[in-house]
Protein backbone atom coordinates (compact mmCIF):
# COMPACT_ATOMS: atom_id res chain seq x y z
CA UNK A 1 -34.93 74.48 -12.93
CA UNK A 2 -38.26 75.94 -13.14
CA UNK A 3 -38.69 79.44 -14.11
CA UNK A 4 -42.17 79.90 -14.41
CA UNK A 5 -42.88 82.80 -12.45
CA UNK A 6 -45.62 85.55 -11.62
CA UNK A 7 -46.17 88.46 -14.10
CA UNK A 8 -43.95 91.23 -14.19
CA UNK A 9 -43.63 93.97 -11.60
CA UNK A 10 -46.78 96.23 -10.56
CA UNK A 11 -47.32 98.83 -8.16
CA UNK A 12 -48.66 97.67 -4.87
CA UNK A 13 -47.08 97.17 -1.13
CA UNK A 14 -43.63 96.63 -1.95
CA UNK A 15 -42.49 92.84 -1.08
CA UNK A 16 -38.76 93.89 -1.55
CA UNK A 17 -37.02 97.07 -1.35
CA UNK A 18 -33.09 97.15 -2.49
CA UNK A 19 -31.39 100.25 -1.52
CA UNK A 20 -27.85 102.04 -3.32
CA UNK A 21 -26.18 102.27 0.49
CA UNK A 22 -25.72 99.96 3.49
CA UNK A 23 -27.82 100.20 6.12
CA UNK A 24 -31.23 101.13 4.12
CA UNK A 25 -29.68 104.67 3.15
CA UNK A 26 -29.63 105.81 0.00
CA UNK A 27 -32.11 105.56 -3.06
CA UNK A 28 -34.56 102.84 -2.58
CA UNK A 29 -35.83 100.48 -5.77
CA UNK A 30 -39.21 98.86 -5.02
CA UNK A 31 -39.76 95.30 -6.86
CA UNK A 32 -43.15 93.66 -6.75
CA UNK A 33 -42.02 90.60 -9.26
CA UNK A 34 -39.37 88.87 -10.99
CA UNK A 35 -36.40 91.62 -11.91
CA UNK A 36 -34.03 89.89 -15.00
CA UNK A 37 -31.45 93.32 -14.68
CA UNK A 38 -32.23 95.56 -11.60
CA UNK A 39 -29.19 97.93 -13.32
CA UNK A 40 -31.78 98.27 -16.35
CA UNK A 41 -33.50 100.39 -13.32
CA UNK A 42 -30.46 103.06 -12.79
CA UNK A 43 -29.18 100.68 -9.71
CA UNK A 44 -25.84 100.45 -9.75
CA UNK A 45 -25.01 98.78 -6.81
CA UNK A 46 -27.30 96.95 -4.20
CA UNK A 47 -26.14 97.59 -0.66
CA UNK A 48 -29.25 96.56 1.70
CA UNK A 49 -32.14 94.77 1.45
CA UNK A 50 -35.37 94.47 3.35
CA UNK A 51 -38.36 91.78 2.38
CA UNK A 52 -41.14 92.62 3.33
CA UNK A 53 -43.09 89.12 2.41
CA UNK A 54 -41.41 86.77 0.28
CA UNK A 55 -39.73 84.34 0.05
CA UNK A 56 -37.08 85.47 -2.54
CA UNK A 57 -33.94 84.96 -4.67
CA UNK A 58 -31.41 87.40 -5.78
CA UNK A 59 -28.30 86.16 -8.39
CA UNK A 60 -25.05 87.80 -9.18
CA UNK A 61 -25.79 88.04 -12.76
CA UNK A 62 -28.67 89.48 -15.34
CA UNK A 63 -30.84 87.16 -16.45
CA UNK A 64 -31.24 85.16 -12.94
CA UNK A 65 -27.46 83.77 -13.80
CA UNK A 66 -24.35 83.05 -11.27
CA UNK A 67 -24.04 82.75 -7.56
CA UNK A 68 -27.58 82.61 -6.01
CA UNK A 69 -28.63 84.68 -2.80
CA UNK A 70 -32.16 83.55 -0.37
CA UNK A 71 -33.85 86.20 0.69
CA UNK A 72 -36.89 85.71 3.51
CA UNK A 73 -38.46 87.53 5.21
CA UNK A 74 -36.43 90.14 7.50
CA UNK A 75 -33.08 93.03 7.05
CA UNK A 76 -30.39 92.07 5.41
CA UNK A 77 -28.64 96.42 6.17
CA UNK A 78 -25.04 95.01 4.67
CA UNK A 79 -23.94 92.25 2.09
CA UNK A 80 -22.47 89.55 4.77
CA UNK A 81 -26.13 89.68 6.30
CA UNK A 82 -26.47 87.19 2.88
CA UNK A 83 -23.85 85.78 2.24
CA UNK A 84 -20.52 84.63 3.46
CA UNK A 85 -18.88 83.31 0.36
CA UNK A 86 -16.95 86.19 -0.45
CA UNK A 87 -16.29 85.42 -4.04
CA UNK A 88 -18.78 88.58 -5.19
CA UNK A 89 -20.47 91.64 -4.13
CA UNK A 90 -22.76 92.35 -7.11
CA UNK A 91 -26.52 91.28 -6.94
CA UNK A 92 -28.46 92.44 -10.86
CA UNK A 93 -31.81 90.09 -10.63
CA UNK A 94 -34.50 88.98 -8.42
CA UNK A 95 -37.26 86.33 -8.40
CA UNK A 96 -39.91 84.99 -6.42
CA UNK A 97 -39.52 81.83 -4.98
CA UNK A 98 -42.03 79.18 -5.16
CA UNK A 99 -43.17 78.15 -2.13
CA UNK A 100 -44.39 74.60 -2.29
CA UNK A 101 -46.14 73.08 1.29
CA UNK A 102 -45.66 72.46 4.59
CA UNK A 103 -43.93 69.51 4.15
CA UNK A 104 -40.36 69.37 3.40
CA UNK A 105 -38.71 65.85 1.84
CA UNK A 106 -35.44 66.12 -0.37
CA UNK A 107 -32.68 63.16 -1.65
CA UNK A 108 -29.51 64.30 -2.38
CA UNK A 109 -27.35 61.89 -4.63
CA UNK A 110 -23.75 61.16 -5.07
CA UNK A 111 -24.27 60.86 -8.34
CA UNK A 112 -25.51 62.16 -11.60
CA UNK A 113 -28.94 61.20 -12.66
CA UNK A 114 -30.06 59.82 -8.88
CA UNK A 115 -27.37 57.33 -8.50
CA UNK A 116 -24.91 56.63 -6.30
CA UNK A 117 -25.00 57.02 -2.66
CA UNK A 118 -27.77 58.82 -0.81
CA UNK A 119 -29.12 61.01 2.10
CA UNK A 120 -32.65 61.65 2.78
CA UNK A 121 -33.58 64.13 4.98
CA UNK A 122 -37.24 64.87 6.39
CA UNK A 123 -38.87 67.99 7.89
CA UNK A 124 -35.33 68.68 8.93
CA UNK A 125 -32.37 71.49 8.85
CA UNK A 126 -28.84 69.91 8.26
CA UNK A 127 -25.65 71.64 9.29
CA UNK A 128 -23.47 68.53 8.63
CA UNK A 129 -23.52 65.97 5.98
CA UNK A 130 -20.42 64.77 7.89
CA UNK A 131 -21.91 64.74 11.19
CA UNK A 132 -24.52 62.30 9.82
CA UNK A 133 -22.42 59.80 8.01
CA UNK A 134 -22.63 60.84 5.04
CA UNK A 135 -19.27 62.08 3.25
CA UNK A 136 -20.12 62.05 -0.44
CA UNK A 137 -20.39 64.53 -3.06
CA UNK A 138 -23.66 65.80 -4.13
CA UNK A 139 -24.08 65.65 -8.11
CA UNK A 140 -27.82 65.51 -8.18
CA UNK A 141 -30.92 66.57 -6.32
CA UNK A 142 -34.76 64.95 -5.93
CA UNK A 143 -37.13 67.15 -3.53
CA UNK A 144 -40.38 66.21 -2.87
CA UNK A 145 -41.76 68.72 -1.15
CA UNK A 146 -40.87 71.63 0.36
CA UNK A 147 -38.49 74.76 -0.90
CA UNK A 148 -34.89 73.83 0.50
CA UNK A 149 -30.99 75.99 0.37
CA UNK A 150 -27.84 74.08 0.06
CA UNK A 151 -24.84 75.19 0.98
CA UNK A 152 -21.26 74.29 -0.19
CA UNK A 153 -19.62 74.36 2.93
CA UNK A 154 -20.89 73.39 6.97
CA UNK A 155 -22.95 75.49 9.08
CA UNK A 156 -24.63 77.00 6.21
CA UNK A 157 -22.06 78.43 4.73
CA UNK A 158 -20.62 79.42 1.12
CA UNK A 159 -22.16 79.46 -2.10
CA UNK A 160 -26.07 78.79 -1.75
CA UNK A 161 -28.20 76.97 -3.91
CA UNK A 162 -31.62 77.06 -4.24
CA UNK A 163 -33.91 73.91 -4.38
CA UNK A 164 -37.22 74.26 -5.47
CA UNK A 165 -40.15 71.27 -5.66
CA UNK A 166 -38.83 69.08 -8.70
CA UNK A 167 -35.27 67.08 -10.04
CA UNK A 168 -32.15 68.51 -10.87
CA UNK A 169 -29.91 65.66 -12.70
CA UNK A 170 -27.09 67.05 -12.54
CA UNK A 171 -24.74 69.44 -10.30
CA UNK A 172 -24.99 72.11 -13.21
CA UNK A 173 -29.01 72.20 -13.15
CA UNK A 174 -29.13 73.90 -9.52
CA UNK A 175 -26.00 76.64 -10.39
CA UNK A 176 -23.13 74.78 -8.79
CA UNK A 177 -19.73 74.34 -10.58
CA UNK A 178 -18.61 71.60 -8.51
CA UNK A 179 -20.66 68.73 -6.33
CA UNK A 180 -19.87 70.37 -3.21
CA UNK A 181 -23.05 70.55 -0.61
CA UNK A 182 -22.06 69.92 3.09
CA UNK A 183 -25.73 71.54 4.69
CA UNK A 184 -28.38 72.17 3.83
CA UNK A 185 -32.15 73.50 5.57
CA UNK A 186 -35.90 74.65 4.68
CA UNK A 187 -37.61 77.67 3.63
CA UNK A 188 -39.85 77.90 5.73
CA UNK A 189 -41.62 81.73 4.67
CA UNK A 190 -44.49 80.47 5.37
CA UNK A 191 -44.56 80.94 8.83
CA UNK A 192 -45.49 84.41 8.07
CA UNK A 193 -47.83 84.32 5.27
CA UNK A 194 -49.92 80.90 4.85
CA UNK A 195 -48.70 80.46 1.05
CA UNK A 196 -45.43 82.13 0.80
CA UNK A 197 -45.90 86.11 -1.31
CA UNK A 198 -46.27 84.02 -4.80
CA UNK A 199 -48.48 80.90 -5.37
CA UNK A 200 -46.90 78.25 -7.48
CA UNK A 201 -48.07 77.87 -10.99
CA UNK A 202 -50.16 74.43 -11.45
């Protein structure tokens, strides 16, 4: 997966604030780029979140490592506002996520290495493999275009996984353990800022 990313933080209107409480109380942290170790930054514990322009990625562990989190645009005042897989409550880093066009196109494989059985989905959200015939595992991902979140379980639930423009052979490339993506939908950020917060790098 890509991680070529904008320059590190600088002051100017905050994108993202991450606060120590629920419910925006609390001290506030202020990130304006990619964050490897927000606890580098005295934050112990994230408890709310509000993006400001985006969109963006947060992961359980330093170094944009573990169980990924999709921030866009909006509140998030308590951790179930994003997520629902209940397996951790820590959040340490943050990125940008690329935003890529318009258009959204992305084959997911049965597979390793594109093989295997298929579904293609176009300009489309997905809340049910199963409800449209398709019953497979996922073991590897092509998207075309567009910026796209799996998710391990129906109705957009479970562990997420982020799918940015580009091909990820293998199950282990976008963060998941296991080949396990039931739904899956689009990013669509740019519906309030014409290019997402971050251009992509060419």
């Amino acid at each position: 997966m890509a991680t070529d990313h904008q320059n590190p933080a600088t002051k100017q209107k905050q994108p993202v604030a991450s606060n120590f409480k629920e419910n925006f109380q609390g001290r506030c942290h202020e990130l304006t780029g990619p964050c490897n170790n927000i606890q580098e930054a005295d934050v112990t514990k994230v408890g709310s979140i509000l993006v400001l322009c985006g969109p963006w990625v947060g992961y359980e562990q330093p170094g944009c490592k573990g169980e990924q989190y999709v921030f866009e645009k909006g509140e998030y005042p308590r951790w179930d506002a994003w997520t629902n897989s209940r397996c951790s409550d820590c959040i340490v880093a943050f990125r940008p996520i690329k935003v890529d066009s318009q258009g959204h196109k992305i084959v997911l494989y049965e597979n390793p290495s594109f093989a295997g059985k298929k579904i293609e989905i176009i300009d489309d959200d997905v809340p049910s493999f199963h409800a449209h015939g398709y019953h497979e595992k996922v073991s590897s991902v092509r998207v075309q275009s567009g910026t796209w979140v799996g998710y391990q379980y129906p109705g957009y639930r479970g562990y997420q996984y982020l799918f940015e423009k580009g091909e990820f052979k293998e199950c282990s490339e976008f963060g998941a353990v296991l080949p396990h993506i039931q739904s899956v939908r689009r990013i669509r950020d740019m519906q309030y800022h014409p290019r997402g917060a971050f251009h992509p790098s060419t």
